[in-house]
Coordinates of C-alpha atoms and ligand atoms in Angstrom, one line a residue:
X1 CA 5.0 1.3 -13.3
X2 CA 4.3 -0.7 -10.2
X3 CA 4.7 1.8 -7.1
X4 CA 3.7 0.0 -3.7
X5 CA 0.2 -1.5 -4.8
X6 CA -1.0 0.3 -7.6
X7 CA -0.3 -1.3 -10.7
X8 CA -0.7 0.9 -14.3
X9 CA -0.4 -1.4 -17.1
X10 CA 1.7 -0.5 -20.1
X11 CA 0.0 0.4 -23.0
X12 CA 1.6 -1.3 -26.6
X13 CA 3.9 1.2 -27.1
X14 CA 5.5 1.0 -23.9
X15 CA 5.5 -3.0 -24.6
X16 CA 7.1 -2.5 -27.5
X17 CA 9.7 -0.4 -25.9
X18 CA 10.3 -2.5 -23.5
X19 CA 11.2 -5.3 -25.4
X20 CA 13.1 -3.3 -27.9
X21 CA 15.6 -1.8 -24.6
X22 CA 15.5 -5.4 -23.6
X23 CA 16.7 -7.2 -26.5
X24 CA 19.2 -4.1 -27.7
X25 CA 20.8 -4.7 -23.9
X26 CA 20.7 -8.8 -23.9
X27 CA 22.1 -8.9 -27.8
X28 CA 19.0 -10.9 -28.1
X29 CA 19.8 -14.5 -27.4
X30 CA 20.0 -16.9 -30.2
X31 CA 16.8 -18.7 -29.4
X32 CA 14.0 -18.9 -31.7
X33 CA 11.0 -21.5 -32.0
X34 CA 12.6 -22.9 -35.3
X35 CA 15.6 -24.6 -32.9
X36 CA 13.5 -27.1 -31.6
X37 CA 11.5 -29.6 -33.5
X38 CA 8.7 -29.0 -35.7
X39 CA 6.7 -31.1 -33.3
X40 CA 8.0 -29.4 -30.0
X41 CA 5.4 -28.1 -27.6
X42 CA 5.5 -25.4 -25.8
X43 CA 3.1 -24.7 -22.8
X44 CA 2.7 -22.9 -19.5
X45 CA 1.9 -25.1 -16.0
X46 CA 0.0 -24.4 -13.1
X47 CA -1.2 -26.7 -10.0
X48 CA -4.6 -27.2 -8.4
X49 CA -3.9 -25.9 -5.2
X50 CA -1.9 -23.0 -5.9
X51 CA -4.4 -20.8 -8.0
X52 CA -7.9 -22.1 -7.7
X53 CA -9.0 -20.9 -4.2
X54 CA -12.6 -22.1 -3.2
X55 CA -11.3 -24.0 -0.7
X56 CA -14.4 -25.0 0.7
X57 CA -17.2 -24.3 -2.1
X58 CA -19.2 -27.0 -4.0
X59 CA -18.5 -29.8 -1.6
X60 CA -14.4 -29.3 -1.5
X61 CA -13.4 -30.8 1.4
X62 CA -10.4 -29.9 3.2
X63 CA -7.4 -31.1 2.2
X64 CA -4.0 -31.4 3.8
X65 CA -2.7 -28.1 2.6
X66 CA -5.8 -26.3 4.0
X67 CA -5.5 -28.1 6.9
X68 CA -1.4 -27.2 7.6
X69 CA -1.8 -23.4 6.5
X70 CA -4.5 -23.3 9.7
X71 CA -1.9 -23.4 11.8
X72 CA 0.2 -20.2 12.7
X73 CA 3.7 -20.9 11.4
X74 CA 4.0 -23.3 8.9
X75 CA 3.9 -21.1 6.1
X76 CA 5.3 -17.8 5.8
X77 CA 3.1 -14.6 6.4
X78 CA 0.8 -17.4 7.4
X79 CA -0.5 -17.1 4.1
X80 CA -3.1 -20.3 2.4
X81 CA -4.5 -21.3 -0.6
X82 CA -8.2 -20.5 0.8
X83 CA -8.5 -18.2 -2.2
X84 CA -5.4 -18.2 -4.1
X85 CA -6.0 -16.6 -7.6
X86 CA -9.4 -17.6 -7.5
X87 CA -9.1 -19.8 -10.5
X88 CA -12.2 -21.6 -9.6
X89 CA -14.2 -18.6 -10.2
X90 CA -11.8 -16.9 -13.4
X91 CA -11.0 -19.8 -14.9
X92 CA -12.4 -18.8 -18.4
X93 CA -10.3 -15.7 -18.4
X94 CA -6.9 -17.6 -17.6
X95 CA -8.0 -19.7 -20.3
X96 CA -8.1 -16.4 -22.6
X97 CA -4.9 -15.9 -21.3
X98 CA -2.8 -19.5 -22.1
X99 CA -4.6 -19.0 -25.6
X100 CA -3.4 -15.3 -26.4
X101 CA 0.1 -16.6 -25.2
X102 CA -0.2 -18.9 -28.5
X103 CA 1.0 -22.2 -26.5
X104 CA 0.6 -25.8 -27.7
X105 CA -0.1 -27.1 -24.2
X106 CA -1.5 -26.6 -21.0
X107 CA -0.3 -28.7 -17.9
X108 CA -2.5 -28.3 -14.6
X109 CA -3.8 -30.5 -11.6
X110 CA -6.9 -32.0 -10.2
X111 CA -7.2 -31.2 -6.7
X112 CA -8.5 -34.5 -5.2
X113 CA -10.6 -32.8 -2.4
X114 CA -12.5 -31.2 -5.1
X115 CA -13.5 -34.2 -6.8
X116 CA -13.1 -37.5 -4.4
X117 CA -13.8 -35.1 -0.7
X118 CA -13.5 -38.1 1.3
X119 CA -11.5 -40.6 -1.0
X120 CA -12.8 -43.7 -1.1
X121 CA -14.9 -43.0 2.0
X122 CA -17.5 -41.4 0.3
X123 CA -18.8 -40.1 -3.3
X124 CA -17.7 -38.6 -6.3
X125 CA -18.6 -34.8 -6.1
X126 CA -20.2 -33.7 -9.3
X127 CA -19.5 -30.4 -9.0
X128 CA -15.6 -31.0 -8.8
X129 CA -16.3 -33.2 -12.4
X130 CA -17.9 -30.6 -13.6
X131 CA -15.5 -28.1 -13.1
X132 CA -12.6 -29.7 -14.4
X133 CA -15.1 -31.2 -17.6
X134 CA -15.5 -27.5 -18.6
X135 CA -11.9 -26.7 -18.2
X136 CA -11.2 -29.5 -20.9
X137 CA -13.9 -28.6 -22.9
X138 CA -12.7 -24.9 -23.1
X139 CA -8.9 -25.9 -23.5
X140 CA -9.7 -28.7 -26.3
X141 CA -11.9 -25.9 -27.8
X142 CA -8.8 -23.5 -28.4
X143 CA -6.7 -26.3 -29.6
X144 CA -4.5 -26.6 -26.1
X145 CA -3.5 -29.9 -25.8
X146 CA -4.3 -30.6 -21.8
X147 CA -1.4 -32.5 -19.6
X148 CA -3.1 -33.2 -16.8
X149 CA -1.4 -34.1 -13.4
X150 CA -3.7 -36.3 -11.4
X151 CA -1.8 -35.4 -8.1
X152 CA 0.2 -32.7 -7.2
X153 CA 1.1 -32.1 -3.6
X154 CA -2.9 -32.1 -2.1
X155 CA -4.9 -34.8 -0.7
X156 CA -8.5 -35.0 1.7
X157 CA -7.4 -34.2 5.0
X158 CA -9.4 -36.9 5.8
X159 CA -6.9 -39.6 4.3
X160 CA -4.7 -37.9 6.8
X161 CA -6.4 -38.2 9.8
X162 CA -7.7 -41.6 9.1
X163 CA -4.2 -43.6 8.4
X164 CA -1.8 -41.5 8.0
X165 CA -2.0 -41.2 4.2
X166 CA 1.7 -42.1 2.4
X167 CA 2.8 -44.0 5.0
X168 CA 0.2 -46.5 5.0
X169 CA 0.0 -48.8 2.3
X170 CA -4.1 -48.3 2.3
X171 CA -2.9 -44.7 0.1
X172 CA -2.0 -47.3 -2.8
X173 CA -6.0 -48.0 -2.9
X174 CA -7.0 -44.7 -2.5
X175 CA -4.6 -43.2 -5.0
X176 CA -5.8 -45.9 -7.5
X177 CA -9.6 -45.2 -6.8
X178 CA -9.1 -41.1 -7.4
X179 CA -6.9 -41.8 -10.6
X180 CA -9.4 -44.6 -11.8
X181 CA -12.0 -41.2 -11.4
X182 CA -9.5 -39.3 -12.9
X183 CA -9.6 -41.6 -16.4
X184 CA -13.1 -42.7 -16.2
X185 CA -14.3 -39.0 -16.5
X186 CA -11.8 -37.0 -18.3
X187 CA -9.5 -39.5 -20.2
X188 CA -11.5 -39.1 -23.5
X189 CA -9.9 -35.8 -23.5
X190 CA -6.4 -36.1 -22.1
X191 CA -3.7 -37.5 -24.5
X192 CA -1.0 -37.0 -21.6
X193 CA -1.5 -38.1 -17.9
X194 CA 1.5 -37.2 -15.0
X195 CA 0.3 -39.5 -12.3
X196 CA 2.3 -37.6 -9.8
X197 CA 4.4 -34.3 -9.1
X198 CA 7.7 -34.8 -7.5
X199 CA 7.3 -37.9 -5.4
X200 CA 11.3 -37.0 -4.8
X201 CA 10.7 -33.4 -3.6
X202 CA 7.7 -33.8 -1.9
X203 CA 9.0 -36.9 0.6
X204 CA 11.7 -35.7 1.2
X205 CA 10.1 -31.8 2.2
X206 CA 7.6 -33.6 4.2
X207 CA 8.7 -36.8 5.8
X208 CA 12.3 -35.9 5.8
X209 CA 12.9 -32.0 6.4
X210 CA 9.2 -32.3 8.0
X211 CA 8.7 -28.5 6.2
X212 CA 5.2 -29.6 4.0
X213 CA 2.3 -31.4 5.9
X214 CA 2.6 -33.5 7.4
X215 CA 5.0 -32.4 8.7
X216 CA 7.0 -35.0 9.8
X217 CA 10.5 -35.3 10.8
X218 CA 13.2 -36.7 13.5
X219 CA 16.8 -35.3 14.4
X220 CA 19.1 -34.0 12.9
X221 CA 16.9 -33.1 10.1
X222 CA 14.4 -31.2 11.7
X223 CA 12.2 -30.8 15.0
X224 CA 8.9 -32.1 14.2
X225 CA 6.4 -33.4 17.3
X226 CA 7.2 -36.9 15.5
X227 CA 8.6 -38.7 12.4
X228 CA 12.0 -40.7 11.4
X229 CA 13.5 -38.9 9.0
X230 CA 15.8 -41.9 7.9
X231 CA 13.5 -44.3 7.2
X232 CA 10.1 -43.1 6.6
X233 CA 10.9 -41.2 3.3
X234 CA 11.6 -44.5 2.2
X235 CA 8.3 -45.4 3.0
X236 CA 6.2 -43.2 1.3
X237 CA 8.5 -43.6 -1.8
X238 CA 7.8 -47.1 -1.9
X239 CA 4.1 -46.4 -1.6
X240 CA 3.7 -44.0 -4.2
X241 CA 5.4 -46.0 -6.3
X242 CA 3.2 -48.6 -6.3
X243 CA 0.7 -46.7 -5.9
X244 CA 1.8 -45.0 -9.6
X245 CA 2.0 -49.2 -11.1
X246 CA -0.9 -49.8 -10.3
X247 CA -2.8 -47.2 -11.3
X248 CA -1.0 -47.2 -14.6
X249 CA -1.9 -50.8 -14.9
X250 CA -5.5 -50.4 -15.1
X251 CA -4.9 -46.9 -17.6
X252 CA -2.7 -49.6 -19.8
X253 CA -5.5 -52.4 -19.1
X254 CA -9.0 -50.0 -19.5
X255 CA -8.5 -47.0 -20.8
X256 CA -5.1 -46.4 -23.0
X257 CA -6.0 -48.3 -25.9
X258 CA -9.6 -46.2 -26.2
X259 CA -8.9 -43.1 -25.6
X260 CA -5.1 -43.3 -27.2
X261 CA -3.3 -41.2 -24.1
X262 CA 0.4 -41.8 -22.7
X263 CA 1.0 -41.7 -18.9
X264 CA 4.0 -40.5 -17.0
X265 CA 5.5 -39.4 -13.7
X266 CA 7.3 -36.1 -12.9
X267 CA 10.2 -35.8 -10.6
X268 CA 12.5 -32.7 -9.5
X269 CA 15.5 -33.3 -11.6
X270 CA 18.2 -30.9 -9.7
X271 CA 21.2 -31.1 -11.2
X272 CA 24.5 -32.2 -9.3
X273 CA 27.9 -31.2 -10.5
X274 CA 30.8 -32.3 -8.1
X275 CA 32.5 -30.0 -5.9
X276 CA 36.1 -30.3 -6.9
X277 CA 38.0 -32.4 -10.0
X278 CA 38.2 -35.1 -7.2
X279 CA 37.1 -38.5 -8.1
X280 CA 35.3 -38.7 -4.6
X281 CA 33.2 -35.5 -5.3
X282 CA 32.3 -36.7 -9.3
X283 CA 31.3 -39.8 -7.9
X284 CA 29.4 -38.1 -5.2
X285 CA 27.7 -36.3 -7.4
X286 CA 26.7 -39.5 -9.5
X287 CA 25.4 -40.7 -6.3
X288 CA 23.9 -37.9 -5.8
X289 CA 21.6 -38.2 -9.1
X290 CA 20.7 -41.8 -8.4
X291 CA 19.5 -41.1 -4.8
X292 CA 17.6 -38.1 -6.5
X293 CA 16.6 -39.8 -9.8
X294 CA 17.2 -43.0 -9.8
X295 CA 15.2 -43.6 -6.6
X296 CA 12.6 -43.3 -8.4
X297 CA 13.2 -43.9 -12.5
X298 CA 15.2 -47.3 -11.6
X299 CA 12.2 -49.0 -10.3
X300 CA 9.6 -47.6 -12.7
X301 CA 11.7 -48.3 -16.0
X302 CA 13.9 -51.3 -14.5
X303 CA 11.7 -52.9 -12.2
X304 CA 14.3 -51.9 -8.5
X305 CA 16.1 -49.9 -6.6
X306 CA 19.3 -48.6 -7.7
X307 CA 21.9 -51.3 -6.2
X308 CA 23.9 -48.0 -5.2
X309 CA 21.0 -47.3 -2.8
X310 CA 20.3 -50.8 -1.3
X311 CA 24.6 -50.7 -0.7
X312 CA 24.2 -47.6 1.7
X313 CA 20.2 -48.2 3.0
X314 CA 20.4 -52.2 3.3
X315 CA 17.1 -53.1 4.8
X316 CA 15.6 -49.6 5.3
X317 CA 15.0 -49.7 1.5
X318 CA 11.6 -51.6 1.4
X319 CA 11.5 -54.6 -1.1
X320 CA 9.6 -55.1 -4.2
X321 CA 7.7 -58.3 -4.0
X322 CA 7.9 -59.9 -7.4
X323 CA 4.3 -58.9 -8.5
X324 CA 5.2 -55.3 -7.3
X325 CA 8.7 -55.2 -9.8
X326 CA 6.4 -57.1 -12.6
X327 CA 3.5 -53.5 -12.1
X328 CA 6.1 -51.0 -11.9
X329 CA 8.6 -52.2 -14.7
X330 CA 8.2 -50.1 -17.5
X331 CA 5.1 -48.2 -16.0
X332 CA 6.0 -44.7 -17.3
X333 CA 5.4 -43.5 -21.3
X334 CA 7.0 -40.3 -20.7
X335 CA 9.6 -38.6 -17.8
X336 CA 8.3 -35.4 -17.0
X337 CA 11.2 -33.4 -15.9
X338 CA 11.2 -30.5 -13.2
X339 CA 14.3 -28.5 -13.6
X340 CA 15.4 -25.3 -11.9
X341 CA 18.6 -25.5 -10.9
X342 CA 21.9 -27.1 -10.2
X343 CA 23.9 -27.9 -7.1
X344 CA 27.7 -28.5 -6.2
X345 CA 28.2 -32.1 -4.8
X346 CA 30.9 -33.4 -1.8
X347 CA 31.7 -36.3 -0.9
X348 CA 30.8 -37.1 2.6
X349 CA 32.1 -40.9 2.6
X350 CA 35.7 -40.2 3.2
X351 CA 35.9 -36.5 4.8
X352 CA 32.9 -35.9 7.9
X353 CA 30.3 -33.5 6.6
X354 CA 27.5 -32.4 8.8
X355 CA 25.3 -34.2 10.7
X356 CA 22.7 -34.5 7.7
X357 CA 25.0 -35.3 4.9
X358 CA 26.7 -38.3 7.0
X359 CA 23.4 -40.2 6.7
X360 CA 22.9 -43.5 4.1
X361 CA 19.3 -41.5 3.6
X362 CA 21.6 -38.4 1.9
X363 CA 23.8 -40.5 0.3
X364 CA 26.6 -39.7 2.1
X365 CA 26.9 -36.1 -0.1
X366 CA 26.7 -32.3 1.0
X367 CA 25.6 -30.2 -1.9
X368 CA 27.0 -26.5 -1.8
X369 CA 26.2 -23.5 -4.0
X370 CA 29.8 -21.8 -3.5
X371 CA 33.1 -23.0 -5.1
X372 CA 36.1 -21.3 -4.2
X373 CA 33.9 -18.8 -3.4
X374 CA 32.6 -18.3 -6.6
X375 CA 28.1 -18.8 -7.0
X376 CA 27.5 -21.6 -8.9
X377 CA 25.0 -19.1 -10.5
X378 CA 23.1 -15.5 -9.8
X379 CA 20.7 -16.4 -6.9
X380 CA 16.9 -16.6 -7.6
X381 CA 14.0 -15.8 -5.2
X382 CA 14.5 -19.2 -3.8
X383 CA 18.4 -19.8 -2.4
X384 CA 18.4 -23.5 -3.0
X385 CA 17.8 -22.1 -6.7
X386 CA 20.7 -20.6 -8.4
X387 CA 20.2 -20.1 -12.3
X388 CA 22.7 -22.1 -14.1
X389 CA 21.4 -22.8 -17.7
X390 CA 24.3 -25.1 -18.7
X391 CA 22.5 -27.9 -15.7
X392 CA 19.1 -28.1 -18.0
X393 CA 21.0 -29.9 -20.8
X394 CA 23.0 -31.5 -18.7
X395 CA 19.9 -33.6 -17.1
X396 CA 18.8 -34.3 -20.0
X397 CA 22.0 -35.6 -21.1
X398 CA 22.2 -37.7 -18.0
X399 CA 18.6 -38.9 -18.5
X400 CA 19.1 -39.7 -21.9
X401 CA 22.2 -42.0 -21.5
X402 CA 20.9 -43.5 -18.3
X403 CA 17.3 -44.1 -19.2
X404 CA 17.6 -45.5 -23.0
X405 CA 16.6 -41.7 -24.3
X406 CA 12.3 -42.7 -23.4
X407 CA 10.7 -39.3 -24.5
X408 CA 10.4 -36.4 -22.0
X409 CA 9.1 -33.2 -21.6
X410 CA 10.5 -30.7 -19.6
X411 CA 7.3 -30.1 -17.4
X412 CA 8.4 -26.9 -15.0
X413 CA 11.2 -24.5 -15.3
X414 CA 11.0 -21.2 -14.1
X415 CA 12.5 -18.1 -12.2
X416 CA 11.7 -16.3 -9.1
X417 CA 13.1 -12.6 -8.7
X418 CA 15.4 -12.8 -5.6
X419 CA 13.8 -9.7 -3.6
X420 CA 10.4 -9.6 -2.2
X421 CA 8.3 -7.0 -3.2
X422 CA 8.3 -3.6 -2.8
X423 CA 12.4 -4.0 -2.6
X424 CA 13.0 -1.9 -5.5
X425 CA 11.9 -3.9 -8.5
X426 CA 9.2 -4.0 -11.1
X427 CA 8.2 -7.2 -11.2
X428 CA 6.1 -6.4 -14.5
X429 CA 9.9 -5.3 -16.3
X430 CA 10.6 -8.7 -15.4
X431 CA 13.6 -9.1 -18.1
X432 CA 15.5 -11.4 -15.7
X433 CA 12.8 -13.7 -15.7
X434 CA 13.0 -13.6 -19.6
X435 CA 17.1 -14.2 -20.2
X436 CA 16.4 -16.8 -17.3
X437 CA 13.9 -18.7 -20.2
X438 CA 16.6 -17.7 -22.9
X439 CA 19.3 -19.4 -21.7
X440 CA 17.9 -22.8 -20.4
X441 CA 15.9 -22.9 -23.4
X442 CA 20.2 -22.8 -25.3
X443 CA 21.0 -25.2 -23.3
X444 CA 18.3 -27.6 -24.0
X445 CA 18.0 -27.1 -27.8
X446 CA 21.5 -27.8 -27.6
X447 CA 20.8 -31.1 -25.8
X448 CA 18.0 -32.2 -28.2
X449 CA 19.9 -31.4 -31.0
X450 CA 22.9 -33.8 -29.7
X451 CA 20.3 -36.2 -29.7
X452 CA 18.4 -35.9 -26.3
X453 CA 14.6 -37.3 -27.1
X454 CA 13.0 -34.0 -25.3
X455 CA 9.0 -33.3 -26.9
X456 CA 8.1 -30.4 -24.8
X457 CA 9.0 -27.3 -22.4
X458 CA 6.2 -25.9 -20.2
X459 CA 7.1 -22.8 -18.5
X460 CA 6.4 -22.5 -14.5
X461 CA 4.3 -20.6 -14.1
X462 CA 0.8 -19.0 -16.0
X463 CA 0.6 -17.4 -12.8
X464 CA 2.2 -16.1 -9.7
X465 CA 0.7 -18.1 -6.9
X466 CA 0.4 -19.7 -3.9
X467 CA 4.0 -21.0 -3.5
X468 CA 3.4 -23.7 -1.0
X469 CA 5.4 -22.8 2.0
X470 CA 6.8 -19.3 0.6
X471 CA 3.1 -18.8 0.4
X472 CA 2.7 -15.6 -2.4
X473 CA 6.1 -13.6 -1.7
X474 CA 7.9 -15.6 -3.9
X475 CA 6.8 -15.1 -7.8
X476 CA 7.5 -17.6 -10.6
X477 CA 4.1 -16.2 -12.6
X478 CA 4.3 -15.2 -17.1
X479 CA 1.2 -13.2 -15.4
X480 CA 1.5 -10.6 -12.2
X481 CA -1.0 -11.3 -9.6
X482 CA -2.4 -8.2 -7.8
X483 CA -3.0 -9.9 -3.9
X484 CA -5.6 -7.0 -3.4
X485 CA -7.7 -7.2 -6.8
X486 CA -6.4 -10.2 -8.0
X487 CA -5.9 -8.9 -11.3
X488 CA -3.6 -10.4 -13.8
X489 CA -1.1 -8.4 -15.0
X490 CA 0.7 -9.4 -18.3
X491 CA 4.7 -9.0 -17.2
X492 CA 6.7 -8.2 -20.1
X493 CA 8.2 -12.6 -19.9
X494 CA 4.5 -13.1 -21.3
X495 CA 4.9 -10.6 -24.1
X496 CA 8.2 -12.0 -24.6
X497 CA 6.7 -15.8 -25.2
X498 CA 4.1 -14.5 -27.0
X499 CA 6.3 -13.1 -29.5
X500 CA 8.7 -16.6 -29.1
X501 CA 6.0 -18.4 -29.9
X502 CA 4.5 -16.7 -32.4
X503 CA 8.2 -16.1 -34.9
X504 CA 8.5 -19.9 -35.1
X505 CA 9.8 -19.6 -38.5
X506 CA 12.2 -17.3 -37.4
X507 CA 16.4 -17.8 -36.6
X508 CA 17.7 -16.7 -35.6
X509 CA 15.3 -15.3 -32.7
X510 CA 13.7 -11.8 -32.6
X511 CA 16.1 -8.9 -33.3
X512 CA 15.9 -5.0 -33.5
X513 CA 15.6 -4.9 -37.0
X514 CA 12.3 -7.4 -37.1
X515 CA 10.7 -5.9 -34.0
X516 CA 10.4 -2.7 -36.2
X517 CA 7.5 -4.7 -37.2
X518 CA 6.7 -6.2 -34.2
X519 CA 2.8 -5.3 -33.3
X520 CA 2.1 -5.4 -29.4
X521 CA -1.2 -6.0 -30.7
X522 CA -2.8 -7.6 -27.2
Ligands
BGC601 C1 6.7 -27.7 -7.7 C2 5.8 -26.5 -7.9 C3 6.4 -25.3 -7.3 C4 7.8 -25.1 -8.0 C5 8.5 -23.8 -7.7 C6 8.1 -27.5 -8.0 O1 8.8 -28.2 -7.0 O2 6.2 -28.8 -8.6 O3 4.5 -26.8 -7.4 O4 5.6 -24.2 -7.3 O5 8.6 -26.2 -7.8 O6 8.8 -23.7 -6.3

């Protein structure tokens, strides 16, 4: 159906087909709606930068992912978000969309630019409030329950050029003045807040790898113009972190109570499973989930570092003051819980690794993808992302035991094909993408059902987009994105959660049989 550029969409009986051929050759897996909890949501996720465009309308300033994608190199194909799905402009009709999918929820970001353009240096923009008022307004009015992520990834430029942003402790203000915004004008509509997207991911892709803006980075990790790749991860940790406790401070102080919201973070919860049966590898792999997670759960539940990390980071690790443990102790409602993937862990304590992995900042741990030569899973668009279903209930498992079961919602999971286009596959049969959603979703109604205090699963993503440094090769999207027209395309994953969604009284799951009566009917 897709040949080169030209895309025909299927009509309904080729949809129903489809998914007929589709379930016939998976057995149809024993998933339905009715495993999870009455009260379950399900939802789809998207982020501000990756699909609105508009880069520099209605006084959007630059921000630091404009800024970076200026530069020849940095991402691949050179590709930006200038335009992106042009959201900005067809924001009613991907609105149309998450409602005809039949989802509970709809998570998305505000893209700080938009609405602060200089942070704290200059004014609110009222067009960027107005934007974001209508897409509430429009989401409350089809019953989507909005999860609102106040930052994900994307900042003013400015902040950057004026202090460095993260690294400087003056972020913590800034961060506090754009979520205070953030509450003051669209909390009366937002019962879940995510202050911020993957502080793990993001410092360690920017300040430690030095592959996201700013680009920062020292040997042997990388070979940025400047950086210290040991220590200033650390940094920007620490300052998000309290950045987050305070913020959530004046929500708990101002605005919780009115408006009767709950406030989280989000963090990339890989997976690690050790290497080998060896005790070194298991408890690499433990280490391996507290420098991941526990960098930043331990001090927004319990108040510090994990111990495990101050043993191997002594001083680099920056300290709490006691007014700083009292803010972030119990600061978080929710965990929001990235999960893709799972990684094989070795210890690197007792037997010499590489360069990388021998460093406190890595916890002394290689990860690996390969066990006696067997994949840990089928590879994915993205190598670091192997799908392994069993690792989705087995984070949840961890987080469960480790974190006193608080509530969480799994806030991304998602599959990108492993070939670009044009490589021989339809991305629109995309029934991959579909047993991919299957089988985590197994896994984790497995895990809630041993007990695991999980409230929600948003799929990543509405939309194929702008995939940060990938830029749009890579897609994760429910919805194709023509890059010429920028048409959205309904791939047959969104037909499939329609239909999930819709036979919630269903088990177990769809089958030939029922989808005699199955209507394709949009
Ligand atoms: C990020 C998303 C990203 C996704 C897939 C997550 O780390 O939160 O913005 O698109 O992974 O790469």
């Amino acid at each position: 159906m897709i040949c080169c550029n030209s895309v025909v969409p299927y009509n309904k009986l080729q949809w129903y087909l489809l998914l007929c051929c589709f379930i016939f050759l998976t057995h149809g897996e024993n998933i339905s709606r009715s495993d999870f909890p009455d009260e379950f949501l399900f939802g789809v996720a998207t982020s501000a930068y990756q699909i609105e465009g508009a880069y520099d309308e209605d006084g959007k300033s630059l921000n630091n992912w404009d800024a970076f994608s200026l530069s020849p190199g940095n991402i691949r194909n050179d590709d930006n978000g200038f335009v992106a799905n042009d959201y900005y402009h067809q924001y009613l009709k991907d609105i149309e969309l998450i409602r005809s999918l039949g989802v509970d929820a709809y998570r998305f970001s505000i893209s700080w630019s938009r609405i602060l353009p200089r942070g704290r240096f200059g004014d609110v923009n009222p067009d960027g409030i107005m934007f974001y008022n209508k897409i509430l307004d429009e989401l409350i009015l089809r019953g989507i329950k909005p999860f609102v992520t106040i930052y994900h990834f994307d900042f003013p430029q400015e902040l950057q050029d004026r202090y460095g942003s993260w690294l400087s402790s003056l972020m913590q203000e800034e961060y506090v003045h754009y979520a205070e915004t953030c509450f003051k004008n669209f909390g009366d509509r937002v019962n879940h807040w995510i202050t911020i997207n993957e502080p793990n991911l993001f410092t360690q892709m920017a300040y430690q790898k030095g592959k996201y803006p700013p680009a920062r980075c020292s040997q042997p990790f990388g070979d940025c113009a400047a950086g210290n790749s040991d220590t200033e991860p650390l940094i920007v940790m620490h300052n998000m972190l309290l950045a987050h406790g305070k913020a959530v401070s004046i929500y708990r102080r101002d605005y919780q109570h009115e408006q009767n919201g709950s406030i989280g973070i989000v963090l990339d919860c890989t997976m690690y499973e050790p290497l080998t049966d060896s005790d070194l590898d298991q408890e690499a792999a433990n280490r391996g989930l507290t420098f991941l997670i526990g960098w930043v759960l331990d001090p927004l539940i319990f108040g510090d570092y994990p111990s495990e990390m101050r043993k191997y980071l002594g001083n680099q690790l920056p300290q709490f003051s006691s007014a700083g443990r009292k803010l972030i102790t119990n600061s978080i409602d929710f965990i929001g819980v990235n999960h893709y993937s799972t990684t094989y862990a070795k210890d690197c304590l007792y037997s010499s690794c590489s360069e990388t992995a021998n460093r406190s900042i890595s916890g002394f741990l290689a990860t690996a993808n390969e066990r006696d030569g067997v994949q840990i899973g089928e590879p994915t668009g993205i190598g670091s992302l192997p799908v392994v279903p069993r690792g989705i209930g087995e984070v949840v498992e961890y987080l469960k035991n480790k974190y006193d079961n608080k509530p969480m919602f799994i806030t991304e999971n998602g599959y990108s094909e492993p070939q670009a286009e044009g490589q021989g596959q339809d991305p629109i049969q995309d029934f991959k993408r579909i047993e991919f959603h299957q089988m985590y979703m197994s896994s984790l109604a497995q895990a809630i059902r041993d007990g695991a205090n999980v409230r929600g699963y948003f799929v990543w993503a509405l939309l194929d987009d702008f995939e940060w440094i990938i830029g749009y090769r890579i897609r994760f999207g429910l919805y194709y994105i023509d890059r010429q027209t920028l048409d959205r395309i309904p791939k047959l994953s969104a037909k499939w959660y329609q239909d999930f969604l819709k036979n919630n009284t269903q088990k177990p799951g769809i089958r030939i049989s029922e989808l005699v009566h199955y209507k394709a009917d949009s």
